[in-house]
Short mmCIF file of C-alpha atoms in Angstrom, two decimals:
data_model
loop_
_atom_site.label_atom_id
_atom_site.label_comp_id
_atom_site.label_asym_id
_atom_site.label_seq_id
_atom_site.Cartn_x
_atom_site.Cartn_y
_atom_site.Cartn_z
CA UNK A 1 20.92 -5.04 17.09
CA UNK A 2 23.93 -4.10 18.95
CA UNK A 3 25.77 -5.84 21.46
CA UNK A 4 27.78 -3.93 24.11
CA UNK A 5 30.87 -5.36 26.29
CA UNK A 6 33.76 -4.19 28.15
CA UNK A 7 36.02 -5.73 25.35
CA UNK A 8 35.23 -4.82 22.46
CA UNK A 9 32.67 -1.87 23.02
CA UNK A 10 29.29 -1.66 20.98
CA UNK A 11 29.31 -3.65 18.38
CA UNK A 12 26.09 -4.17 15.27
CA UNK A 13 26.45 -7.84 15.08
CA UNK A 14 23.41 -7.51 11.86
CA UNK A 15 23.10 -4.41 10.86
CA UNK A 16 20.94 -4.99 8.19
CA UNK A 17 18.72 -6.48 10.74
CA UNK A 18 17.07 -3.27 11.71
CA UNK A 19 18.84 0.60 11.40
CA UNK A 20 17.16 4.04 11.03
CA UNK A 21 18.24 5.39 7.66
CA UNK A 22 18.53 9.49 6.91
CA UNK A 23 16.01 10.71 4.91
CA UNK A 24 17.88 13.58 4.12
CA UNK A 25 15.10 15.69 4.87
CA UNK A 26 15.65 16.42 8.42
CA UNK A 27 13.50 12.74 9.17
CA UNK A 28 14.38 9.12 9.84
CA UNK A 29 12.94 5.88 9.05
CA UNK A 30 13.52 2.14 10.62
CA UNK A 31 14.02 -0.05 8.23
CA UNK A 32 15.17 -3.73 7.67
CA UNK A 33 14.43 -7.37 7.32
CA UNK A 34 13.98 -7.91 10.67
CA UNK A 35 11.49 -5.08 11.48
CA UNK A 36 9.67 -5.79 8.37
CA UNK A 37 9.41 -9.71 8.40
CA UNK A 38 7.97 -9.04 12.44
CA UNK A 39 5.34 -5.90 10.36
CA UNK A 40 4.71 -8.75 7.88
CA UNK A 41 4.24 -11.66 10.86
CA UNK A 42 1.40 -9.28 12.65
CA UNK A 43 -0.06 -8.29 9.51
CA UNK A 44 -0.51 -11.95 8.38
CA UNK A 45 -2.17 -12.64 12.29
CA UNK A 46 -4.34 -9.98 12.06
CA UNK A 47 -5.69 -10.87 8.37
CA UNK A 48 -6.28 -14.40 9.56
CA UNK A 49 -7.79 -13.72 12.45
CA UNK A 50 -10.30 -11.14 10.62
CA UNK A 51 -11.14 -13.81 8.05
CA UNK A 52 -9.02 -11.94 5.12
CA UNK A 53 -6.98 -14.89 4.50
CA UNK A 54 -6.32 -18.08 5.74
CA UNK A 55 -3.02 -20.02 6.48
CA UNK A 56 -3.55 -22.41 3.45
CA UNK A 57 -3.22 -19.44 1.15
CA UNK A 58 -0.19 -17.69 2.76
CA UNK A 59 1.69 -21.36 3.15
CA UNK A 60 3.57 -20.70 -0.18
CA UNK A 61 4.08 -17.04 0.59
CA UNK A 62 6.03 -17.21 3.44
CA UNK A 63 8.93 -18.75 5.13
CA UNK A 64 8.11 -21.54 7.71
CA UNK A 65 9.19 -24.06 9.58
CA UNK A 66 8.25 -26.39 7.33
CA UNK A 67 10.48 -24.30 4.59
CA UNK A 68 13.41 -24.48 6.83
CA UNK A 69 13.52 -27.93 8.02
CA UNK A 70 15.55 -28.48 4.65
CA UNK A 71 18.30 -25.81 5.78
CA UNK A 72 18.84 -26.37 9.40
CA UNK A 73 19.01 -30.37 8.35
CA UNK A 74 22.37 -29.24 6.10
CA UNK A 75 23.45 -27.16 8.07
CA UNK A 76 23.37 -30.07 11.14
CA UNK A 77 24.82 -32.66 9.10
CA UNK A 78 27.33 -30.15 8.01
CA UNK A 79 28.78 -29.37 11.61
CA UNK A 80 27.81 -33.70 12.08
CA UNK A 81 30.40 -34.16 9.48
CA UNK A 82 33.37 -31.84 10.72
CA UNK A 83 32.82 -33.43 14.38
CA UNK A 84 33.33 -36.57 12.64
CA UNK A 85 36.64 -35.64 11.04
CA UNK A 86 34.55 -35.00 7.72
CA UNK A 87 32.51 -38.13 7.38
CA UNK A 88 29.28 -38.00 5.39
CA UNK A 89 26.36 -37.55 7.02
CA UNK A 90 23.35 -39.10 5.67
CA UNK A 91 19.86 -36.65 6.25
CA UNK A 92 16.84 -38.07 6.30
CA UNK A 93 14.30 -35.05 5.98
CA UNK A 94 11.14 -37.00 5.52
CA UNK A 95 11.80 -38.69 9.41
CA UNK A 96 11.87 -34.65 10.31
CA UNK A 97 8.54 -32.95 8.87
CA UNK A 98 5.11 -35.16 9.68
CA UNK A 99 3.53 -36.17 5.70
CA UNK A 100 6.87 -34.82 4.16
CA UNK A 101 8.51 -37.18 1.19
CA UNK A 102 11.78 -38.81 2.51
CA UNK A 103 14.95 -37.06 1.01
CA UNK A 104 18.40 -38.71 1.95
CA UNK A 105 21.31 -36.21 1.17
CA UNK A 106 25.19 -37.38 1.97
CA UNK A 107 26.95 -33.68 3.35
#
């Protein structure tokens, strides 16, 4: 991904995001974890959707939402807490995810 402005020009803000790498043979390839979590995403869809697998057994194989909720609640209370002159910041994750267990974590 590249971002382009008068300022400071084109820029790869990720490049590890997606980039074709040299083969060395004359040929390129795209790789990435951004093009290949998106190959993995439609690859998933499709299997569900053809009865291959279902969501139940991919739940511990992949990232989610649920996954994340854990993350992006630091990562809140984090910026909560440097607002705040760096208070703590109590996190209640259980009041976030419906039928999750209640974690409280001070940040």
């Amino acid at each position: 991904i590249e971002v382009v402005n008068e300022e400071e020009g084109i820029r790869q803000i990720n490049p590890y995001f997606s980039e074709f790498v040299d083969e060395f043979n004359g040929f390129y390839r795209f790789s990435g974890y951004g093009h290949e979590s998106v190959s993995t995403f439609i690859k998933d869809v499709s299997n569900i959707v053809s009865g291959k697998t279902t969501t139940k057994k991919l739940t511990n194989l992949r990232p989610s939402f649920r996954s994340a909720i854990v993350s992006a609640a630091v990562i809140d209370a984090a910026n909560q807490s440097l607002q705040k002159g760096f208070d703590w910041v109590d996190i209640n994750i259980g009041s976030k995810v419906k039928g999750s267990v209640s974690h409280h974590i001070s940040v």
